[in-house]
Short mmCIF file of C-alpha atoms and ligand atoms in Angstrom, two decimals:
data_model
loop_
_atom_site.label_atom_id
_atom_site.label_comp_id
_atom_site.label_asym_id
_atom_site.label_seq_id
_atom_site.Cartn_x
_atom_site.Cartn_y
_atom_site.Cartn_z
CA MET A 1 110.04 101.77 105.58
CA SER A 2 112.79 103.13 103.38
CA GLU A 3 113.69 106.72 102.67
CA ALA A 4 111.45 108.69 100.32
CA TYR A 5 112.45 108.85 96.67
CA THR A 6 113.25 112.47 95.86
CA GLY A 7 114.24 114.19 92.66
CA GLY A 8 113.35 116.74 90.04
CA CYS A 9 114.57 118.58 86.96
CA ALA A 10 118.03 120.00 86.28
CA CYS A 11 117.20 123.60 87.27
CA GLY A 12 115.20 122.70 90.39
CA ALA A 13 111.88 124.26 89.31
CA ILE A 14 110.15 120.87 89.53
CA ARG A 15 110.62 118.65 92.58
CA TYR A 16 108.98 115.49 93.76
CA GLU A 17 109.00 113.37 96.89
CA ILE A 18 107.56 109.87 96.85
CA ASP A 19 106.78 107.63 99.81
CA GLY A 20 106.73 103.93 99.11
CA GLU A 21 108.71 101.53 96.97
CA PRO A 22 108.56 101.37 93.17
CA ILE A 23 106.08 98.82 91.81
CA PHE A 24 107.86 98.51 88.46
CA MET A 25 111.29 99.51 87.13
CA ASN A 26 112.05 99.21 83.44
CA ASP A 27 114.27 100.22 80.60
CA CYS A 28 112.00 100.99 77.62
CA GLN A 29 113.26 100.90 74.06
CA CYS A 30 110.08 102.12 72.34
CA ARG A 31 110.48 104.83 69.70
CA ASP A 32 108.88 107.45 71.93
CA CYS A 33 111.35 106.79 74.72
CA GLN A 34 114.18 106.96 72.20
CA ARG A 35 113.04 110.36 70.93
CA LYS A 36 112.49 111.72 74.41
CA SER A 37 115.78 110.48 75.82
CA GLY A 38 117.80 111.31 72.72
CA THR A 39 119.34 107.83 72.89
CA GLY A 40 118.35 104.17 72.81
CA HIS A 41 115.92 103.88 75.73
CA GLY A 42 114.33 105.52 78.73
CA SER A 43 114.71 104.25 82.31
CA TYR A 44 111.75 104.49 84.66
CA LEU A 45 110.50 103.86 88.17
CA THR A 46 106.74 103.53 88.57
CA PHE A 47 105.06 104.22 91.90
CA SER A 48 101.58 104.33 93.32
CA ARG A 49 100.34 107.90 92.92
CA ASP A 50 99.13 108.00 96.53
CA GLY A 51 102.58 108.67 97.91
CA VAL A 52 103.56 111.43 95.46
CA LYS A 53 104.16 115.06 96.45
CA LEU A 54 104.91 117.44 93.58
CA GLU A 55 106.19 121.01 93.49
CA GLY A 56 106.51 123.26 90.46
CA GLU A 57 104.60 123.50 87.22
CA ALA A 58 105.58 121.08 84.47
CA ALA A 59 104.88 121.50 80.77
CA ARG A 60 102.86 118.54 79.51
CA TRP A 61 102.56 116.77 76.20
CA ASP A 62 100.20 113.92 75.39
CA ILE A 63 101.24 111.17 73.04
CA VAL A 64 99.68 107.87 72.01
CA GLY A 65 102.33 105.30 72.88
CA ASP A 66 103.18 102.08 71.07
CA SER A 67 100.64 100.41 73.39
CA GLY A 68 97.82 102.54 71.95
CA ASN A 69 97.25 104.29 75.28
CA VAL A 70 97.71 107.99 75.92
CA LYS A 71 100.67 108.90 78.06
CA THR A 72 101.43 112.37 79.28
CA ARG A 73 105.02 113.43 79.43
CA ALA A 74 105.82 116.10 81.98
CA PHE A 75 108.97 118.11 81.50
CA CYS A 76 110.44 121.34 82.81
CA PRO A 77 109.53 124.37 80.65
CA THR A 78 112.77 126.09 81.69
CA CYS A 79 115.50 123.46 81.49
CA GLY A 80 113.69 120.88 79.35
CA SER A 81 114.46 117.89 81.59
CA PRO A 82 111.93 115.06 81.33
CA VAL A 83 110.78 114.40 84.91
CA TYR A 84 107.67 112.22 85.05
CA MET A 85 104.90 110.55 83.09
CA THR A 86 101.28 109.76 83.78
CA PHE A 87 98.91 107.45 81.89
CA ALA A 88 95.26 108.13 81.08
CA ALA A 89 94.40 104.42 81.32
CA MET A 90 96.23 103.98 84.64
CA PRO A 91 95.49 107.06 86.79
CA ALA A 92 96.71 105.34 89.97
CA VAL A 93 100.36 105.23 88.93
CA PHE A 94 103.10 107.82 88.58
CA THR A 95 106.33 107.19 86.68
CA VAL A 96 109.59 109.09 87.10
CA HIS A 97 112.72 109.11 84.97
CA ALA A 98 115.58 107.30 86.68
CA ALA A 99 118.06 110.12 86.09
CA SER A 100 115.71 112.66 87.69
CA LEU A 101 116.28 111.00 91.07
CA ASP A 102 118.59 112.76 93.49
CA ASP A 103 120.21 109.34 93.82
CA PRO A 104 119.89 107.58 90.45
CA GLY A 105 121.77 104.62 91.92
CA ARG A 106 118.50 103.54 93.53
CA TYR A 107 117.19 102.52 90.11
CA GLN A 108 117.39 98.74 89.62
CA PRO A 109 115.91 97.78 86.25
CA GLN A 110 113.81 94.60 86.39
CA VAL A 111 112.89 94.22 82.72
CA VAL A 112 113.44 95.70 79.27
CA THR A 113 110.20 96.68 77.48
CA TYR A 114 109.67 97.16 73.74
CA ALA A 115 112.91 95.32 73.01
CA MET A 116 111.55 94.83 69.46
CA ARG A 117 112.38 98.50 68.86
CA GLY A 118 115.85 98.30 70.37
CA HIS A 119 119.01 99.04 68.41
CA ALA A 120 122.12 96.87 68.35
CA TRP A 121 124.15 99.76 69.72
CA ASP A 122 121.89 100.15 72.75
CA HIS A 123 123.21 97.22 74.73
CA LEU A 124 121.34 96.70 78.01
CA ASP A 125 121.93 94.37 80.95
CA PRO A 126 121.78 90.87 79.39
CA THR A 127 120.78 89.30 82.73
CA ILE A 128 117.34 90.95 82.92
CA PRO A 129 114.27 89.71 81.00
CA LYS A 130 113.49 91.39 77.71
CA PHE A 131 109.96 91.69 76.35
CA GLU A 132 109.07 92.38 72.71
CA LYS A 133 106.45 94.82 74.00
CA MET A 134 105.12 95.02 77.56
CA PRO A 135 105.23 92.02 79.93
CA PRO A 136 101.93 90.10 79.75
CA GLY A 137 99.33 90.91 82.38
ZN1 LIG B 1 114.03 122.69 85.27
ZN1 LIG B 2 108.94 103.55 75.91
#
């Protein structure tokens, strides 16, 4: 078993530790991820929620994503860093922002989602599959 994935916000008020390997890693170019990241896409690792330990109190904001499902963004009320997301329709998963990892080099994007919303200036790895929306299934 590999080392736990650890990370948190910029000021340290929110910390997480996750046992287990990511089940999905994606760059997402949907409009919500653009607004949240301030640039062309967000980068995410999704884990089973079972292995997640959380410390600190995040501010939360619910939004209906491009998929039509409610996602809850959790960010630090002090430093504003986006840290994780949860999904009403998928309570068993927990998604963290790649740059919130203590070692962001562990992020290995597998796919690009919502490429239909991508901008020409946001040029992502051309060797990974791109999906108009989410991958089927
Ligand atoms: Zn913070
Ligand atoms: Zn997105």
